[in-house]
Amino acid sequence: MKLRSQQALWDYMSFYKINTGYALAKRAGILPGTANFLVQGHRDSCSSRTALAIEQALSCPPGFLFVPAGRRARG
């Protein structure tokens, strides 16, 4: 899955007062390394399981933050 927008991820994290990739990982139940890379912008893709866990942890609609890797992100 490909991250649509780094800014959208940061905005959702800010809303929930999540300041670090580690805190996001803990809330989503995923590996801290993956979350850190996504938050810091070193990566823009992850597994579908990780994407779903992050979207659920941030209470955003499915498919809002991530799109399948073969598609172009809009916006």
mmCIF file of N, CA, C and O in Angstrom:
data_model
loop_
_atom_site.group_PDB
_atom_site.id
_atom_site.type_symbol
_atom_site.label_atom_id
_atom_site.label_comp_id
_atom_site.label_asym_id
_atom_site.label_seq_id
_atom_site.Cartn_x
_atom_site.Cartn_y
_atom_site.Cartn_z
ATOM 1 N N MET A 1 0.855 -1.174 0.000
ATOM 2 C CA MET A 1 0.000 0.000 0.000
ATOM 3 C C MET A 1 0.899 1.235 0.000
ATOM 4 O O MET A 1 1.959 1.231 0.598
ATOM 5 N N LYS A 2 0.422 2.270 -0.656
ATOM 6 C CA LYS A 2 1.195 3.499 -0.779
ATOM 7 C C LYS A 2 0.496 4.627 -0.018
ATOM 8 O O LYS A 2 -0.717 4.795 -0.125
ATOM 9 N N LEU A 3 1.268 5.378 0.737
ATOM 10 C CA LEU A 3 0.741 6.505 1.502
ATOM 11 C C LEU A 3 0.309 7.603 0.546
ATOM 12 O O LEU A 3 1.080 8.041 -0.309
ATOM 13 N N ARG A 4 -0.928 8.056 0.657
ATOM 14 C CA ARG A 4 -1.440 9.112 -0.223
ATOM 15 C C ARG A 4 -0.760 10.452 0.049
ATOM 16 O O ARG A 4 -0.368 11.151 -0.866
ATOM 17 N N SER A 5 -0.674 10.807 1.327
ATOM 18 C CA SER A 5 -0.184 12.133 1.689
ATOM 19 C C SER A 5 0.502 12.094 3.053
ATOM 20 O O SER A 5 -0.117 11.700 4.045
ATOM 21 N N GLN A 6 1.741 12.515 3.062
ATOM 22 C CA GLN A 6 2.484 12.605 4.322
ATOM 23 C C GLN A 6 1.783 13.599 5.256
ATOM 24 O O GLN A 6 1.658 13.362 6.451
ATOM 25 N N GLN A 7 1.308 14.699 4.694
ATOM 26 C CA GLN A 7 0.647 15.731 5.497
ATOM 27 C C GLN A 7 -0.626 15.197 6.157
ATOM 28 O O GLN A 7 -0.904 15.505 7.313
ATOM 29 N N ALA A 8 -1.390 14.405 5.436
ATOM 30 C CA ALA A 8 -2.611 13.826 6.015
ATOM 31 C C ALA A 8 -2.282 12.919 7.193
ATOM 32 O O ALA A 8 -2.973 12.948 8.216
ATOM 33 N N LEU A 9 -1.228 12.133 7.063
ATOM 34 C CA LEU A 9 -0.793 11.274 8.167
ATOM 35 C C LEU A 9 -0.434 12.123 9.381
ATOM 36 O O LEU A 9 -0.879 11.856 10.494
ATOM 37 N N TRP A 10 0.344 13.166 9.163
ATOM 38 C CA TRP A 10 0.736 14.054 10.270
ATOM 39 C C TRP A 10 -0.479 14.734 10.897
ATOM 40 O O TRP A 10 -0.560 14.886 12.110
ATOM 41 N N ASP A 11 -1.434 15.160 10.050
ATOM 42 C CA ASP A 11 -2.634 15.828 10.561
ATOM 43 C C ASP A 11 -3.435 14.895 11.467
ATOM 44 O O ASP A 11 -3.874 15.299 12.548
ATOM 45 N N TYR A 12 -3.635 13.657 11.029
ATOM 46 C CA TYR A 12 -4.363 12.700 11.866
ATOM 47 C C TYR A 12 -3.597 12.407 13.152
ATOM 48 O O TYR A 12 -4.188 12.309 14.232
ATOM 49 N N MET A 13 -2.283 12.266 13.053
ATOM 50 C CA MET A 13 -1.482 12.029 14.253
ATOM 51 C C MET A 13 -1.589 13.208 15.215
ATOM 52 O O MET A 13 -1.733 13.012 16.422
ATOM 53 N N SER A 14 -1.543 14.415 14.698
ATOM 54 C CA SER A 14 -1.653 15.618 15.545
ATOM 55 C C SER A 14 -2.996 15.654 16.256
ATOM 56 O O SER A 14 -3.079 16.012 17.435
ATOM 57 N N PHE A 15 -4.054 15.306 15.533
ATOM 58 C CA PHE A 15 -5.386 15.322 16.123
ATOM 59 C C PHE A 15 -5.451 14.416 17.352
ATOM 60 O O PHE A 15 -6.076 14.761 18.357
ATOM 61 N N TYR A 16 -4.790 13.270 17.276
ATOM 62 C CA TYR A 16 -4.786 12.324 18.391
ATOM 63 C C TYR A 16 -3.593 12.516 19.323
ATOM 64 O O TYR A 16 -3.344 11.675 20.183
ATOM 65 N N LYS A 17 -2.861 13.612 19.124
ATOM 66 C CA LYS A 17 -1.702 13.941 19.958
ATOM 67 C C LYS A 17 -0.663 12.822 19.954
ATOM 68 O O LYS A 17 -0.078 12.475 20.978
ATOM 69 N N ILE A 18 -0.437 12.257 18.779
ATOM 70 C CA ILE A 18 0.589 11.247 18.571
ATOM 71 C C ILE A 18 1.773 11.967 17.951
ATOM 72 O O ILE A 18 1.665 12.495 16.847
ATOM 73 N N ASN A 19 2.889 12.011 18.662
ATOM 74 C CA ASN A 19 4.019 12.824 18.230
ATOM 75 C C ASN A 19 5.149 12.051 17.569
ATOM 76 O O ASN A 19 6.036 12.659 16.985
ATOM 77 N N THR A 20 5.137 10.740 17.680
ATOM 78 C CA THR A 20 6.261 9.960 17.156
ATOM 79 C C THR A 20 5.764 8.715 16.425
ATOM 80 O O THR A 20 4.630 8.259 16.637
ATOM 81 N N GLY A 21 6.634 8.183 15.596
ATOM 82 C CA GLY A 21 6.336 6.921 14.943
ATOM 83 C C GLY A 21 6.172 5.800 15.952
ATOM 84 O O GLY A 21 5.346 4.908 15.775
ATOM 85 N N TYR A 22 6.963 5.848 17.017
ATOM 86 C CA TYR A 22 6.858 4.827 18.057
ATOM 87 C C TYR A 22 5.468 4.852 18.701
ATOM 88 O O TYR A 22 4.849 3.806 18.915
ATOM 89 N N ALA A 23 4.969 6.039 19.003
ATOM 90 C CA ALA A 23 3.637 6.159 19.613
ATOM 91 C C ALA A 23 2.554 5.666 18.649
ATOM 92 O O ALA A 23 1.596 5.013 19.065
ATOM 93 N N LEU A 24 2.711 5.962 17.364
ATOM 94 C CA LEU A 24 1.764 5.469 16.365
ATOM 95 C C LEU A 24 1.815 3.946 16.303
ATOM 96 O O LEU A 24 0.781 3.278 16.267
ATOM 97 N N ALA A 25 3.017 3.392 16.307
ATOM 98 C CA ALA A 25 3.186 1.941 16.263
ATOM 99 C C ALA A 25 2.526 1.273 17.461
ATOM 100 O O ALA A 25 1.847 0.251 17.317
ATOM 101 N N LYS A 26 2.710 1.844 18.618
ATOM 102 C CA LYS A 26 2.132 1.278 19.834
ATOM 103 C C LYS A 26 0.606 1.297 19.755
ATOM 104 O O LYS A 26 -0.047 0.317 20.081
ATOM 105 N N ARG A 27 0.049 2.404 19.279
ATOM 106 C CA ARG A 27 -1.407 2.531 19.173
ATOM 107 C C ARG A 27 -1.972 1.583 18.113
ATOM 108 O O ARG A 27 -3.051 1.026 18.286
ATOM 109 N N ALA A 28 -1.218 1.389 17.019
ATOM 110 C CA ALA A 28 -1.692 0.556 15.907
ATOM 111 C C ALA A 28 -1.323 -0.920 16.066
ATOM 112 O O ALA A 28 -1.836 -1.760 15.336
ATOM 113 N N GLY A 29 -0.414 -1.224 16.972
ATOM 114 C CA GLY A 29 0.012 -2.600 17.163
ATOM 115 C C GLY A 29 0.897 -3.101 16.026
ATOM 116 O O GLY A 29 0.799 -4.256 15.624
ATOM 117 N N ILE A 30 1.761 -2.210 15.520
ATOM 118 C CA ILE A 30 2.665 -2.570 14.427
ATOM 119 C C ILE A 30 4.104 -2.360 14.877
ATOM 120 O O ILE A 30 4.356 -1.822 15.954
ATOM 121 N N LEU A 31 5.043 -2.763 14.031
ATOM 122 C CA LEU A 31 6.457 -2.596 14.358
ATOM 123 C C LEU A 31 6.859 -1.124 14.333
ATOM 124 O O LEU A 31 6.500 -0.395 13.402
ATOM 125 N N PRO A 32 7.608 -0.670 15.337
ATOM 126 C CA PRO A 32 8.013 0.732 15.405
ATOM 127 C C PRO A 32 8.844 1.193 14.210
ATOM 128 O O PRO A 32 8.700 2.326 13.760
ATOM 129 N N GLY A 33 9.682 0.327 13.678
ATOM 130 C CA GLY A 33 10.525 0.723 12.546
ATOM 131 C C GLY A 33 9.708 1.141 11.340
ATOM 132 O O GLY A 33 9.972 2.163 10.707
ATOM 133 N N THR A 34 8.693 0.367 11.027
ATOM 134 C CA THR A 34 7.830 0.681 9.884
ATOM 135 C C THR A 34 7.128 2.013 10.099
ATOM 136 O O THR A 34 7.096 2.863 9.210
ATOM 137 N N ALA A 35 6.558 2.197 11.278
ATOM 138 C CA ALA A 35 5.858 3.448 11.571
ATOM 139 C C ALA A 35 6.811 4.635 11.512
ATOM 140 O O ALA A 35 6.471 5.683 10.944
ATOM 141 N N ASN A 36 8.005 4.488 12.061
ATOM 142 C CA ASN A 36 8.977 5.583 12.024
ATOM 143 C C ASN A 36 9.335 5.967 10.597
ATOM 144 O O ASN A 36 9.409 7.148 10.264
ATOM 145 N N PHE A 37 9.573 4.978 9.750
ATOM 146 C CA PHE A 37 9.924 5.272 8.357
ATOM 147 C C PHE A 37 8.792 6.012 7.649
ATOM 148 O O PHE A 37 9.036 6.941 6.880
ATOM 149 N N LEU A 38 7.545 5.619 7.901
ATOM 150 C CA LEU A 38 6.410 6.292 7.276
ATOM 151 C C LEU A 38 6.256 7.724 7.796
ATOM 152 O O LEU A 38 6.072 8.661 7.027
ATOM 153 N N VAL A 39 6.354 7.882 9.100
ATOM 154 C CA VAL A 39 6.179 9.204 9.717
ATOM 155 C C VAL A 39 7.289 10.166 9.300
ATOM 156 O O VAL A 39 7.040 11.335 9.021
ATOM 157 N N GLN A 40 8.512 9.659 9.238
ATOM 158 C CA GLN A 40 9.649 10.515 8.902
ATOM 159 C C GLN A 40 9.812 10.733 7.399
ATOM 160 O O GLN A 40 10.646 11.525 6.974
ATOM 161 N N GLY A 41 9.031 10.029 6.598
ATOM 162 C CA GLY A 41 9.096 10.209 5.157
ATOM 163 C C GLY A 41 10.179 9.416 4.457
ATOM 164 O O GLY A 41 10.446 9.634 3.280
ATOM 165 N N HIS A 42 10.811 8.475 5.154
ATOM 166 C CA HIS A 42 11.843 7.646 4.537
ATOM 167 C C HIS A 42 11.239 6.564 3.648
ATOM 168 O O HIS A 42 11.917 6.031 2.781
ATOM 169 N N ARG A 43 9.977 6.241 3.906
ATOM 170 C CA ARG A 43 9.230 5.277 3.091
ATOM 171 C C ARG A 43 7.846 5.836 2.849
ATOM 172 O O ARG A 43 7.329 6.612 3.653
ATOM 173 N N ASP A 44 7.240 5.403 1.759
ATOM 174 C CA ASP A 44 5.854 5.807 1.511
ATOM 175 C C ASP A 44 4.977 4.596 1.200
ATOM 176 O O ASP A 44 3.872 4.743 0.689
ATOM 177 N N SER A 45 5.482 3.404 1.546
ATOM 178 C CA SER A 45 4.690 2.203 1.297
ATOM 179 C C SER A 45 4.818 1.233 2.471
ATOM 180 O O SER A 45 5.760 1.301 3.256
ATOM 181 N N CYS A 46 3.826 0.356 2.567
ATOM 182 C CA CYS A 46 3.812 -0.654 3.625
ATOM 183 C C CYS A 46 2.856 -1.758 3.204
ATOM 184 O O CYS A 46 2.182 -1.656 2.182
ATOM 185 N N SER A 47 2.757 -2.780 4.011
ATOM 186 C CA SER A 47 1.840 -3.878 3.718
ATOM 187 C C SER A 47 0.394 -3.420 3.927
ATOM 188 O O SER A 47 0.131 -2.433 4.628
ATOM 189 N N SER A 48 -0.520 -4.147 3.347
ATOM 190 C CA SER A 48 -1.933 -3.802 3.510
ATOM 191 C C SER A 48 -2.366 -3.971 4.973
ATOM 192 O O SER A 48 -3.185 -3.203 5.469
ATOM 193 N N ARG A 49 -1.791 -4.942 5.657
ATOM 194 C CA ARG A 49 -2.112 -5.153 7.074
ATOM 195 C C ARG A 49 -1.672 -3.948 7.914
ATOM 196 O O ARG A 49 -2.405 -3.474 8.779
ATOM 197 N N THR A 50 -0.479 -3.441 7.634
ATOM 198 C CA THR A 50 0.033 -2.271 8.354
ATOM 199 C C THR A 50 -0.812 -1.043 8.051
ATOM 200 O O THR A 50 -1.170 -0.283 8.954
ATOM 201 N N ALA A 51 -1.146 -0.851 6.782
ATOM 202 C CA ALA A 51 -1.970 0.299 6.383
ATOM 203 C C ALA A 51 -3.321 0.272 7.098
ATOM 204 O O ALA A 51 -3.777 1.298 7.627
ATOM 205 N N LEU A 52 -3.949 -0.884 7.130
ATOM 206 C CA LEU A 52 -5.236 -1.019 7.799
ATOM 207 C C LEU A 52 -5.117 -0.735 9.290
ATOM 208 O O LEU A 52 -5.955 -0.033 9.871
ATOM 209 N N ALA A 53 -4.070 -1.238 9.915
ATOM 210 C CA ALA A 53 -3.863 -1.014 11.353
ATOM 211 C C ALA A 53 -3.688 0.469 11.652
ATOM 212 O O ALA A 53 -4.236 0.985 12.636
ATOM 213 N N ILE A 54 -2.949 1.182 10.800
ATOM 214 C CA ILE A 54 -2.738 2.621 11.008
ATOM 215 C C ILE A 54 -4.040 3.378 10.814
ATOM 216 O O ILE A 54 -4.402 4.235 11.627
ATOM 217 N N GLU A 55 -4.782 3.060 9.758
ATOM 218 C CA GLU A 55 -6.056 3.747 9.517
ATOM 219 C C GLU A 55 -7.043 3.490 10.657
ATOM 220 O O GLU A 55 -7.746 4.411 11.088
ATOM 221 N N GLN A 56 -7.080 2.275 11.173
ATOM 222 C CA GLN A 56 -7.973 1.982 12.300
ATOM 223 C C GLN A 56 -7.524 2.698 13.565
ATOM 224 O O GLN A 56 -8.352 3.225 14.304
ATOM 225 N N ALA A 57 -6.221 2.739 13.803
ATOM 226 C CA ALA A 57 -5.698 3.404 15.000
ATOM 227 C C ALA A 57 -5.991 4.902 14.978
ATOM 228 O O ALA A 57 -6.179 5.516 16.031
ATOM 229 N N LEU A 58 -6.037 5.485 13.782
ATOM 230 C CA LEU A 58 -6.286 6.918 13.648
ATOM 231 C C LEU A 58 -7.754 7.224 13.342
ATOM 232 O O LEU A 58 -8.111 8.376 13.093
ATOM 233 N N SER A 59 -8.594 6.201 13.359
ATOM 234 C CA SER A 59 -10.035 6.337 13.112
ATOM 235 C C SER A 59 -10.350 7.097 11.829
ATOM 236 O O SER A 59 -11.260 7.933 11.800
ATOM 237 N N CYS A 60 -9.615 6.821 10.788
ATOM 238 C CA CYS A 60 -9.928 7.445 9.509
ATOM 239 C C CYS A 60 -10.557 6.406 8.588
ATOM 240 O O CYS A 60 -10.391 5.203 8.799
ATOM 241 N N PRO A 61 -11.301 6.847 7.584
ATOM 242 C CA PRO A 61 -11.974 5.897 6.698
ATOM 243 C C PRO A 61 -10.978 4.990 5.980
ATOM 244 O O PRO A 61 -9.894 5.440 5.603
ATOM 245 N N PRO A 62 -11.337 3.730 5.765
ATOM 246 C CA PRO A 62 -10.450 2.826 5.027
ATOM 247 C C PRO A 62 -10.149 3.398 3.641
ATOM 248 O O PRO A 62 -11.037 3.888 2.957
ATOM 249 N N GLY A 63 -8.888 3.349 3.268
ATOM 250 C CA GLY A 63 -8.480 3.867 1.975
ATOM 251 C C GLY A 63 -8.219 5.360 1.946
ATOM 252 O O GLY A 63 -7.890 5.915 0.905
ATOM 253 N N PHE A 64 -8.357 6.035 3.085
ATOM 254 C CA PHE A 64 -8.138 7.479 3.122
ATOM 255 C C PHE A 64 -6.652 7.819 3.111
ATOM 256 O O PHE A 64 -6.231 8.721 2.394
ATOM 257 N N LEU A 65 -5.863 7.115 3.899
ATOM 258 C CA LEU A 65 -4.433 7.398 3.975
ATOM 259 C C LEU A 65 -3.608 6.586 2.980
ATOM 260 O O LEU A 65 -2.545 7.026 2.562
ATOM 261 N N PHE A 66 -4.088 5.413 2.623
ATOM 262 C CA PHE A 66 -3.311 4.509 1.772
ATOM 263 C C PHE A 66 -4.116 4.049 0.567
ATOM 264 O O PHE A 66 -5.331 3.861 0.659
ATOM 265 N N VAL A 67 -3.423 3.870 -0.548
ATOM 266 C CA VAL A 67 -4.023 3.308 -1.761
ATOM 267 C C VAL A 67 -3.173 2.108 -2.187
ATOM 268 O O VAL A 67 -2.007 2.025 -1.813
ATOM 269 N N PRO A 68 -3.751 1.193 -2.965
ATOM 270 C CA PRO A 68 -2.933 0.086 -3.457
ATOM 271 C C PRO A 68 -1.712 0.613 -4.203
ATOM 272 O O PRO A 68 -1.788 1.645 -4.905
ATOM 273 N N ALA A 69 -0.594 -0.050 -4.069
ATOM 274 C CA ALA A 69 0.682 0.431 -4.593
ATOM 275 C C ALA A 69 0.678 0.665 -6.093
ATOM 276 O O ALA A 69 1.400 1.509 -6.587
ATOM 277 N N GLY A 70 -0.157 -0.052 -6.844
ATOM 278 C CA GLY A 70 -0.194 0.114 -8.292
ATOM 279 C C GLY A 70 -0.912 1.372 -8.745
ATOM 280 O O GLY A 70 -0.798 1.786 -9.882
ATOM 281 N N ARG A 71 -1.631 2.029 -7.862
ATOM 282 C CA ARG A 71 -2.397 3.231 -8.207
ATOM 283 C C ARG A 71 -1.621 4.476 -7.821
ATOM 284 O O ARG A 71 -0.847 4.475 -6.890
ATOM 285 N N ARG A 72 -1.906 5.525 -8.526
ATOM 286 C CA ARG A 72 -1.294 6.822 -8.190
ATOM 287 C C ARG A 72 -2.112 7.487 -7.100
ATOM 288 O O ARG A 72 -3.333 7.465 -7.126
ATOM 289 N N ALA A 73 -1.417 8.094 -6.149
ATOM 290 C CA ALA A 73 -2.090 8.837 -5.092
ATOM 291 C C ALA A 73 -2.554 10.177 -5.655
ATOM 292 O O ALA A 73 -1.837 10.831 -6.394
ATOM 293 N N ARG A 74 -3.768 10.552 -5.318
ATOM 294 C CA ARG A 74 -4.299 11.841 -5.768
ATOM 295 C C ARG A 74 -4.215 12.841 -4.644
ATOM 296 O O ARG A 74 -4.353 12.515 -3.492
ATOM 297 N N GLY A 75 -4.081 14.074 -5.012
ATOM 298 C CA GLY A 75 -4.241 15.070 -3.996
ATOM 299 C C GLY A 75 -3.083 15.818 -3.635
ATOM 300 O O GLY A 75 -2.874 16.586 -2.852
#
